[in-house]
PDB file of C-alpha atoms in Angstrom:
ATOM      1  CA  MET A  22     152.682  69.489  85.997  1.00 60.00           C
ATOM      2  CA  MET A  23     149.546  71.352  84.055  1.00 52.00           C
ATOM      3  CA  LYS A  24     146.768  69.430  85.514  1.00 53.00           C
ATOM      4  CA  LYS A  25     148.372  70.581  89.112  1.00 50.00           C
ATOM      5  CA  ILE A  26     148.334  74.717  87.752  1.00 52.00           C
ATOM      6  CA  ALA A  27     145.172  73.892  86.461  1.00 46.00           C
ATOM      7  CA  LEU A  28     143.997  72.445  89.822  1.00 47.00           C
ATOM      8  CA  LEU A  29     145.313  75.220  91.943  1.00 47.00           C
ATOM      9  CA  LEU A  30     143.609  77.872  89.869  1.00 47.00           C
ATOM     10  CA  LEU A  31     140.222  76.149  89.768  1.00 52.00           C
ATOM     11  CA  LEU A  32     140.940  76.306  93.679  1.00 54.00           C
ATOM     12  CA  VAL A  33     142.134  79.668  94.036  1.00 50.00           C
ATOM     13  CA  LEU A  34     139.927  81.372  92.052  1.00 52.00           C
ATOM     14  CA  PRO A  35     136.658  80.822  93.382  1.00 54.00           C
ATOM     15  CA  MET A  36     138.440  81.418  96.804  1.00 51.00           C
ATOM     16  CA  SER A  37     139.313  85.432  95.384  1.00 52.00           C
ATOM     17  CA  LEU A  38     135.509  85.859  94.508  1.00 54.00           C
ATOM     18  CA  PHE A  39     134.270  84.688  97.861  1.00 56.00           C
ATOM     19  CA  ALA A  40     137.005  87.120  99.530  1.00 65.00           C
ATOM     20  CA  GLN A  41     134.735  90.134  98.256  1.00 84.00           C
ATOM     21  CA  LYS A  42     132.962  92.578 100.710  1.00 91.00           C
ATOM     22  CA  PHE A  43     129.879  93.600  99.586  1.00 93.00           C
ATOM     23  CA  ALA A  44     127.534  96.415 101.392  1.00 94.00           C
ATOM     24  CA  TYR A  45     124.598  98.725 100.960  1.00 93.00           C
ATOM     25  CA  PHE A  46     122.713 101.415 102.564  1.00 94.00           C
ATOM     26  CA  LYS A  47     119.575 103.426 102.281  1.00 94.00           C
ATOM     27  CA  SER A  48     120.041 107.216 100.997  1.00 95.00           C
ATOM     28  CA  GLU A  49     116.085 107.484 102.270  1.00 94.00           C
ATOM     29  CA  SER A  50     117.596 107.069 105.991  1.00 94.00           C
ATOM     30  CA  ILE A  51     120.365 109.332 105.337  1.00 96.00           C
ATOM     31  CA  ILE A  52     119.488 112.431 103.720  1.00 95.00           C
ATOM     32  CA  PRO A  53     116.304 113.704 105.754  1.00 95.00           C
ATOM     33  CA  VAL A  54     117.946 113.412 108.681  1.00 94.00           C
ATOM     34  CA  MET A  55     120.979 115.594 107.759  1.00 95.00           C
ATOM     35  CA  PRO A  56     120.767 119.069 109.158  1.00 93.00           C
ATOM     36  CA  GLU A  57     122.008 120.457 105.377  1.00 94.00           C
ATOM     37  CA  PHE A  58     118.559 119.018 104.428  1.00 95.00           C
ATOM     38  CA  ALA A  59     116.368 120.640 106.564  1.00 93.00           C
ATOM     39  CA  LYS A  60     118.014 124.110 105.849  1.00 94.00           C
ATOM     40  CA  ALA A  61     117.654 123.253 101.865  1.00 95.00           C
ATOM     41  CA  GLN A  62     114.266 122.200 102.278  1.00 94.00           C
ATOM     42  CA  LYS A  63     113.631 125.700 104.255  1.00 95.00           C
ATOM     43  CA  ASP A  64     114.868 127.507 101.675  1.00 94.00           C
ATOM     44  CA  ILE A  65     113.262 125.919  98.879  1.00 94.00           C
ATOM     45  CA  GLU A  66     109.834 126.409 100.783  1.00 95.00           C
ATOM     46  CA  VAL A  67     110.678 130.474 101.211  1.00 95.00           C
ATOM     47  CA  GLN A  68     110.798 130.478  97.413  1.00 95.00           C
ATOM     48  CA  ARG A  69     108.027 128.340  97.150  1.00 95.00           C
ATOM     49  CA  ALA A  70     105.528 130.650  98.847  1.00 96.00           C
ATOM     50  CA  GLN A  71     107.243 133.619  97.529  1.00 96.00           C
ATOM     51  CA  TYR A  72     106.534 132.057  93.586  1.00 95.00           C
ATOM     52  CA  GLU A  73     102.771 131.159  95.250  1.00 95.00           C
ATOM     53  CA  ASP A  74     101.880 134.587  96.262  1.00 96.00           C
ATOM     54  CA  GLU A  75     103.092 136.585  92.981  1.00 94.00           C
ATOM     55  CA  ILE A  76     101.119 133.525  91.272  1.00 92.00           C
ATOM     56  CA  LYS A  77      97.898 133.982  93.719  1.00 95.00           C
ATOM     57  CA  ARG A  78      98.379 137.852  92.897  1.00 94.00           C
ATOM     58  CA  TYR A  79      98.586 137.602  89.256  1.00 90.00           C
ATOM     59  CA  GLN A  80      94.948 135.069  89.693  1.00 93.00           C
ATOM     60  CA  GLU A  81      93.649 138.098  92.115  1.00 94.00           C
ATOM     61  CA  GLU A  82      94.021 140.467  89.109  1.00 92.00           C
ATOM     62  CA  PHE A  83      92.784 138.479  86.721  1.00 92.00           C
ATOM     63  CA  ASN A  84      89.921 137.320  88.249  1.00 93.00           C
ATOM     64  CA  LYS A  85      89.147 141.448  89.183  1.00 94.00           C
ATOM     65  CA  LYS A  86      89.283 142.217  85.545  1.00 91.00           C
ATOM     66  CA  PHE A  87      87.428 139.299  84.128  1.00 92.00           C
ATOM     67  CA  ALA A  88      84.878 140.363  87.104  1.00 93.00           C
ATOM     68  CA  ALA A  89      84.754 143.833  86.065  1.00 90.00           C
ATOM     69  CA  PHE A  90      84.555 142.662  82.422  1.00 89.00           C
ATOM     70  CA  GLN A  91      81.305 140.478  82.753  1.00 91.00           C
ATOM     71  CA  GLN A  92      79.735 143.204  83.977  1.00 91.00           C
ATOM     72  CA  GLU A  93      80.615 145.179  81.099  1.00 90.00           C
ATOM     73  CA  GLN A  94      80.376 143.038  77.918  1.00 86.00           C
ATOM     74  CA  LYS A  95      76.405 143.765  77.105  1.00 87.00           C
ATOM     75  CA  THR A  96      77.265 147.653  77.522  1.00 90.00           C
ATOM     76  CA  LEU A  97      80.816 147.564  75.452  1.00 88.00           C
ATOM     77  CA  PRO A  98      81.392 148.178  71.525  1.00 91.00           C
ATOM     78  CA  GLN A  99      82.538 145.433  69.766  1.00 91.00           C
ATOM     79  CA  ASN A 100      86.029 146.520  69.248  1.00 92.00           C
ATOM     80  CA  ILE A 101      86.272 147.514  72.887  1.00 90.00           C
ATOM     81  CA  LEU A 102      84.829 144.159  73.911  1.00 90.00           C
ATOM     82  CA  GLU A 103      87.376 142.428  72.065  1.00 92.00           C
ATOM     83  CA  ARG A 104      90.313 144.509  73.195  1.00 93.00           C
ATOM     84  CA  ARG A 105      89.737 143.747  76.505  1.00 91.00           C
ATOM     85  CA  GLN A 106      89.064 140.099  75.736  1.00 93.00           C
ATOM     86  CA  LYS A 107      92.630 140.292  74.235  1.00 95.00           C
ATOM     87  CA  GLU A 108      93.541 141.579  77.361  1.00 93.00           C
ATOM     88  CA  LEU A 109      92.176 139.546  79.454  1.00 93.00           C
ATOM     89  CA  GLN A 110      93.616 136.585  77.205  1.00 95.00           C
ATOM     90  CA  GLU A 111      96.947 137.908  77.872  1.00 94.00           C
ATOM     91  CA  LEU A 112      97.155 138.473  81.195  1.00 92.00           C
ATOM     92  CA  SER A 113      95.626 134.402  81.382  1.00 92.00           C
ATOM     93  CA  ASP A 114      98.770 133.622  78.829  1.00 94.00           C
ATOM     94  CA  LYS A 115     101.173 135.318  81.261  1.00 93.00           C
ATOM     95  CA  VAL A 116      99.554 133.689  84.556  1.00 91.00           C
ATOM     96  CA  ILE A 117     100.074 130.470  82.785  1.00 94.00           C
ATOM     97  CA  GLN A 118     103.735 131.119  81.756  1.00 95.00           C
ATOM     98  CA  PHE A 119     104.859 132.628  85.147  1.00 94.00           C
ATOM     99  CA  GLN A 120     103.305 129.432  86.658  1.00 95.00           C
ATOM    100  CA  GLN A 121     105.348 127.468  84.095  1.00 96.00           C
ATOM    101  CA  ASP A 122     108.158 129.634  84.303  1.00 96.00           C
ATOM    102  CA  ALA A 123     108.019 129.295  88.760  1.00 94.00           C
ATOM    103  CA  GLN A 124     108.061 125.370  88.537  1.00 95.00           C
ATOM    104  CA  GLN A 125     110.836 125.253  86.422  1.00 97.00           C
ATOM    105  CA  GLN A 126     112.518 127.522  89.097  1.00 96.00           C
ATOM    106  CA  LEU A 127     112.063 125.717  91.704  1.00 95.00           C
ATOM    107  CA  GLN A 128     112.927 122.510  90.220  1.00 96.00           C
ATOM    108  CA  LYS A 129     116.209 124.264  89.392  1.00 96.00           C
ATOM    109  CA  ILE A 130     116.671 125.710  92.848  1.00 95.00           C
ATOM    110  CA  TYR A 131     115.892 122.123  94.470  1.00 95.00           C
ATOM    111  CA  ALA A 132     118.728 120.579  92.573  1.00 96.00           C
ATOM    112  CA  ASP A 133     120.876 123.471  93.041  1.00 96.00           C
ATOM    113  CA  MET A 134     120.003 123.033  96.509  1.00 95.00           C
ATOM    114  CA  MET A 135     120.372 119.289  96.838  1.00 96.00           C
ATOM    115  CA  SER A 136     123.328 118.633  94.421  1.00 96.00           C
ATOM    116  CA  PRO A 137     126.210 119.385  97.216  1.00 97.00           C
ATOM    117  CA  ILE A 138     123.950 117.123  99.812  1.00 96.00           C
ATOM    118  CA  TYR A 139     124.306 114.329  97.614  1.00 96.00           C
ATOM    119  CA  GLU A 140     127.896 114.837  97.117  1.00 97.00           C
ATOM    120  CA  LYS A 141     128.424 114.986 100.905  1.00 97.00           C
ATOM    121  CA  MET A 142     126.567 111.537 101.289  1.00 96.00           C
ATOM    122  CA  GLU A 143     128.620 110.095  98.459  1.00 96.00           C
ATOM    123  CA  LYS A 144     131.853 111.107  99.959  1.00 97.00           C
ATOM    124  CA  ALA A 145     130.989 109.763 103.186  1.00 97.00           C
ATOM    125  CA  VAL A 146     129.448 106.469 101.121  1.00 96.00           C
ATOM    126  CA  LYS A 147     133.380 106.121  99.415  1.00 96.00           C
ATOM    127  CA  THR A 148     135.089 106.653 102.833  1.00 97.00           C
ATOM    128  CA  VAL A 149     133.378 104.317 104.802  1.00 96.00           C
ATOM    129  CA  GLY A 150     133.795 101.555 101.494  1.00 95.00           C
ATOM    130  CA  LYS A 151     137.521 101.877 101.527  1.00 96.00           C
ATOM    131  CA  ALA A 152     137.717 101.777 105.105  1.00 96.00           C
ATOM    132  CA  GLY A 153     135.679  98.502 104.867  1.00 94.00           C
ATOM    133  CA  ALA A 154     137.386  97.409 102.247  1.00 94.00           C
ATOM    134  CA  TYR A 155     134.380  96.724 100.568  1.00 94.00           C
ATOM    135  CA  THR A 156     134.324  95.822  96.805  1.00 92.00           C
ATOM    136  CA  MET A 157     130.878  97.266  95.739  1.00 93.00           C
ATOM    137  CA  VAL A 158     128.467  99.687  98.030  1.00 94.00           C
ATOM    138  CA  PHE A 159     124.968  99.979  96.596  1.00 92.00           C
ATOM    139  CA  ASP A 160     122.283 102.189  97.413  1.00 94.00           C
ATOM    140  CA  LEU A 161     118.950 100.193  97.962  1.00 91.00           C
ATOM    141  CA  ASN A 162     116.687 103.190  97.217  1.00 92.00           C
ATOM    142  CA  ARG A 163     118.796 104.744  94.250  1.00 89.00           C
ATOM    143  CA  THR A 164     119.152 101.105  92.321  1.00 85.00           C
ATOM    144  CA  ASP A 165     116.474  98.586  91.267  1.00 84.00           C
ATOM    145  CA  ILE A 166     118.264  95.167  93.031  1.00 83.00           C
ATOM    146  CA  PRO A 167     115.350  92.632  93.697  1.00 84.00           C
ATOM    147  CA  TYR A 168     117.256  90.396  96.530  1.00 86.00           C
ATOM    148  CA  ILE A 169     119.758  90.891  98.560  1.00 85.00           C
ATOM    149  CA  ASP A 170     121.727  88.011 101.045  1.00 85.00           C
ATOM    150  CA  GLU A 171     121.850  90.093 104.173  1.00 82.00           C
ATOM    151  CA  THR A 172     124.184  87.282 105.411  1.00 84.00           C
ATOM    152  CA  GLN A 173     126.621  87.912 102.678  1.00 88.00           C
ATOM    153  CA  THR A 174     126.531  91.756 102.577  1.00 89.00           C
ATOM    154  CA  LYS A 175     126.333  94.452 105.242  1.00 92.00           C
ATOM    155  CA  ASP A 176     123.938  97.520 105.872  1.00 93.00           C
ATOM    156  CA  ILE A 177     126.264 100.739 106.373  1.00 95.00           C
ATOM    157  CA  THR A 178     123.524 103.179 106.939  1.00 94.00           C
ATOM    158  CA  ASN A 179     124.525 103.902 110.036  1.00 94.00           C
ATOM    159  CA  ASP A 180     128.365 104.173 109.289  1.00 95.00           C
ATOM    160  CA  ILE A 181     128.007 106.555 107.142  1.00 95.00           C
ATOM    161  CA  LYS A 182     125.347 108.667 109.016  1.00 94.00           C
ATOM    162  CA  THR A 183     128.503 108.567 111.849  1.00 94.00           C
ATOM    163  CA  ASN A 184     130.768 109.267 109.278  1.00 95.00           C
ATOM    164  CA  LEU A 185     128.198 112.367 108.309  1.00 94.00           C
ATOM    165  CA  GLY A 186     128.527 113.305 112.204  1.00 93.00           C
ATOM    166  CA  VAL A 187     124.617 112.704 111.941  1.00 92.00           C
ATOM    167  CA  SER A 188     123.098 110.908 115.162  1.00 90.00           C
ATOM    168  CA  LEU A 189     121.726 107.580 114.680  1.00 88.00           C
ATOM    169  CA  THR A 190     118.266 108.551 116.643  1.00 87.00           C
ATOM    170  CA  ALA A 191     118.405 111.674 114.482  1.00 85.00           C
ATOM    171  CA  VAL A 192     114.557 112.619 113.142  1.00 88.00           C
ATOM    172  CA  PRO A 193     113.723 113.037 109.915  1.00 87.00           C
ATOM    173  CA  TYR A 194     112.846 116.673 108.464  1.00 82.00           C
ATOM    174  CA  ASN A 195     109.313 117.203 108.426  1.00 81.00           C
ATOM    175  CA  PRO A 196     108.098 120.122 107.069  1.00 74.00           C
ATOM    176  CA  ALA A 197     104.647 120.218 108.777  1.00 69.00           C
ATOM    177  CA  GLN A 198     106.364 119.627 112.373  1.00 63.00           C
ATOM    178  CA  ALA A 199     108.865 122.762 111.535  1.00 56.00           C
ATOM    179  CA  ALA A 200     106.130 124.823 110.397  1.00 54.00           C
ATOM    180  CA  GLY A 201     103.845 123.669 113.597  1.00 47.00           C
ATOM    181  CA  GLY A 202     106.806 124.198 115.303  1.00 45.00           C
ATOM    182  CA  LEU A 203     107.112 128.365 114.147  1.00 41.00           C
ATOM    183  CA  LYS A 204     103.736 129.073 115.461  1.00 37.00           C
TER     184      LYS A 204
END
């Protein structure tokens, strides 16, 4: 009797393993065609341009003061010379600090704007995964999976796009094309 149960278990367990379904998708084929992505990229570009303008203004101010300093330095008394050098150093430090702050702020803005987009995609992945009764769904662009047997798994990238309401023929957002279209 025990031999029959053991034999039955040996036959049934492998079948339950084969009944599992696996799927994969490519987030880099989904995110850039989402309308939210294009809007976020445009908003980020506006912010980046504002920061660049401010950095340019700082640098121009520094360059003017430095040029004036270079012309006057030979005629200035030592104490004024030292004060002007200190002012230039402080202005240079402010420019560098502002550049670093701007970079950090842009990274935060990017993360804040992209977070809901990734959340929306992940919700669609879960919906498609549950509807397809998949045991696991892998994002090939965010996980290191060296090999996938495409006969044993299914690419559900297009299913996720459909769930998100994204056209399967949608073209990824390209800032160069968007800027070119505004001229």
